[in-house]
Amino acid sequence: MKYMLLINAGAVDENGGAAECSVEDWMSYDQEVQDAGILVSGESLADLVTATTVRVDQDGRRVVTDGPFAETREVLGGFYVIDVPDLDVALDWASRCPGARGSGSVVVRPIADFGA
């Protein structure tokens, strides 16, 4: 079953990275996920200041706002999609993720399979 691991950083450093883990931590985790053969895809997102929010009002007009719409303490930093047997295994991989340390968190969500 496929699961998305949404990586939220609670604190970011001056370069916009997760403050509580190093580049080496991420490289090691990336390698572990690849070596386990469970990686479907994964990406790190660009700095939050590059975000744009799009909403459509009741009249169907597009409203575009620079940055995220709501103030939040957590920053979505990236994601992994993994293919594992069940939720327990997905939770185990999420707990190994450097983004789950300290003030960070990893949200685990199953990928909907509309073809089933």
Short mmCIF file of C-alpha atoms in Angstrom, two decimals:
data_model
loop_
_atom_site.label_atom_id
_atom_site.label_comp_id
_atom_site.label_asym_id
_atom_site.label_seq_id
_atom_site.Cartn_x
_atom_site.Cartn_y
_atom_site.Cartn_z
CA MET A 1 0.00 0.00 0.00
CA LYS A 2 1.26 3.48 -0.79
CA TYR A 3 1.58 6.14 1.91
CA MET A 4 2.62 9.76 1.73
CA LEU A 5 4.90 11.05 4.46
CA LEU A 6 4.38 14.82 4.71
CA ILE A 7 7.38 16.35 6.45
CA ASN A 8 6.68 19.41 8.58
CA ALA A 9 9.51 21.40 10.14
CA GLY A 10 8.67 23.15 13.38
CA ALA A 11 11.84 25.23 13.25
CA VAL A 12 13.96 26.17 10.24
CA ASP A 13 17.56 27.34 10.05
CA GLU A 14 18.89 30.37 8.16
CA ASN A 15 18.93 28.33 4.93
CA GLY A 16 15.30 27.24 5.29
CA GLY A 17 16.19 23.67 6.28
CA ALA A 18 14.97 21.72 9.29
CA ALA A 19 16.93 23.07 12.24
CA GLU A 20 17.19 19.79 14.13
CA CYS A 21 18.81 17.59 11.49
CA SER A 22 21.71 17.85 9.10
CA VAL A 23 22.05 17.34 5.36
CA GLU A 24 23.91 14.13 6.18
CA ASP A 25 20.88 12.90 8.18
CA TRP A 26 18.67 13.42 5.13
CA MET A 27 21.15 11.76 2.77
CA SER A 28 21.33 8.74 5.07
CA TYR A 29 17.54 8.46 5.32
CA ASP A 30 17.18 8.84 1.54
CA GLN A 31 19.64 5.99 1.07
CA GLU A 32 17.84 3.78 3.61
CA VAL A 33 14.47 4.28 1.86
CA GLN A 34 16.02 3.56 -1.54
CA ASP A 35 17.93 0.51 -0.29
CA ALA A 36 14.74 -0.90 1.26
CA GLY A 37 13.07 -0.70 -2.16
CA ILE A 38 10.03 1.19 -0.85
CA LEU A 39 10.59 4.63 -2.39
CA VAL A 40 7.98 5.62 -4.96
CA SER A 41 8.88 9.32 -5.04
CA GLY A 42 10.02 12.14 -2.83
CA GLU A 43 10.94 15.77 -3.08
CA SER A 44 12.14 18.62 -0.93
CA LEU A 45 10.17 21.82 -1.41
CA ALA A 46 11.73 25.20 -2.17
CA ASP A 47 11.78 27.93 0.46
CA LEU A 48 8.39 28.95 1.85
CA VAL A 49 8.76 32.50 0.50
CA THR A 50 8.41 31.06 -3.01
CA ALA A 51 4.93 29.69 -2.26
CA THR A 52 1.79 31.05 -3.91
CA THR A 53 -1.74 30.35 -2.69
CA VAL A 54 -4.65 30.14 -5.15
CA ARG A 55 -8.29 30.33 -4.10
CA VAL A 56 -11.43 30.70 -6.18
CA ASP A 57 -14.13 32.97 -4.78
CA GLN A 58 -17.90 32.36 -5.02
CA ASP A 59 -18.05 34.22 -8.34
CA GLY A 60 -15.43 31.90 -9.84
CA ARG A 61 -12.69 34.54 -9.81
CA ARG A 62 -9.16 33.38 -9.03
CA VAL A 63 -7.48 35.06 -6.05
CA VAL A 64 -3.70 34.66 -5.90
CA THR A 65 -1.73 35.48 -2.75
CA ASP A 66 2.04 35.38 -2.33
CA GLY A 67 3.10 32.90 0.31
CA PRO A 68 0.98 30.58 2.41
CA PHE A 69 -2.49 31.89 3.21
CA ALA A 70 -2.52 31.14 6.93
CA GLU A 71 0.11 31.84 9.53
CA THR A 72 1.42 28.56 10.84
CA ARG A 73 4.22 27.45 13.09
CA GLU A 74 5.01 24.42 10.94
CA VAL A 75 6.43 24.55 7.44
CA LEU A 76 5.77 21.78 4.91
CA GLY A 77 9.28 20.97 3.78
CA GLY A 78 8.81 17.99 1.52
CA PHE A 79 7.38 14.52 1.13
CA TYR A 80 8.08 10.89 0.44
CA VAL A 81 5.69 8.42 -1.13
CA ILE A 82 6.53 4.91 0.01
CA ASP A 83 5.06 1.54 -0.87
CA VAL A 84 4.93 -0.71 2.21
CA PRO A 85 2.70 -3.59 3.39
CA ASP A 86 0.68 -1.66 5.99
CA LEU A 87 0.28 1.40 8.22
CA ASP A 88 2.50 0.01 10.97
CA VAL A 89 5.43 -0.23 8.57
CA ALA A 90 4.70 3.28 7.24
CA LEU A 91 4.69 4.62 10.81
CA ASP A 92 8.01 2.91 11.48
CA TRP A 93 9.57 4.62 8.44
CA ALA A 94 8.03 7.96 9.47
CA SER A 95 9.59 7.65 12.92
CA ARG A 96 13.02 7.13 11.32
CA CYS A 97 12.67 10.30 9.23
CA PRO A 98 14.94 13.16 10.37
CA GLY A 99 11.96 15.51 9.93
CA ALA A 100 10.15 13.81 12.81
CA ARG A 101 12.79 14.96 15.33
CA GLY A 102 12.38 17.73 17.87
CA SER A 103 9.78 20.30 16.80
CA GLY A 104 9.20 18.58 13.44
CA SER A 105 6.55 16.05 12.53
CA VAL A 106 5.71 13.60 9.77
CA VAL A 107 2.06 13.16 8.80
CA VAL A 108 1.34 9.72 7.34
CA ARG A 109 -1.56 9.43 4.90
CA PRO A 110 -2.58 6.53 2.71
CA ILE A 111 -2.72 7.21 -1.01
CA ALA A 112 -6.26 6.70 -2.31
CA ASP A 113 -6.60 3.94 -4.87
CA PHE A 114 -9.63 4.81 -7.01
CA GLY A 115 -8.92 1.92 -9.36
CA ALA A 116 -9.59 -0.73 -6.71
#
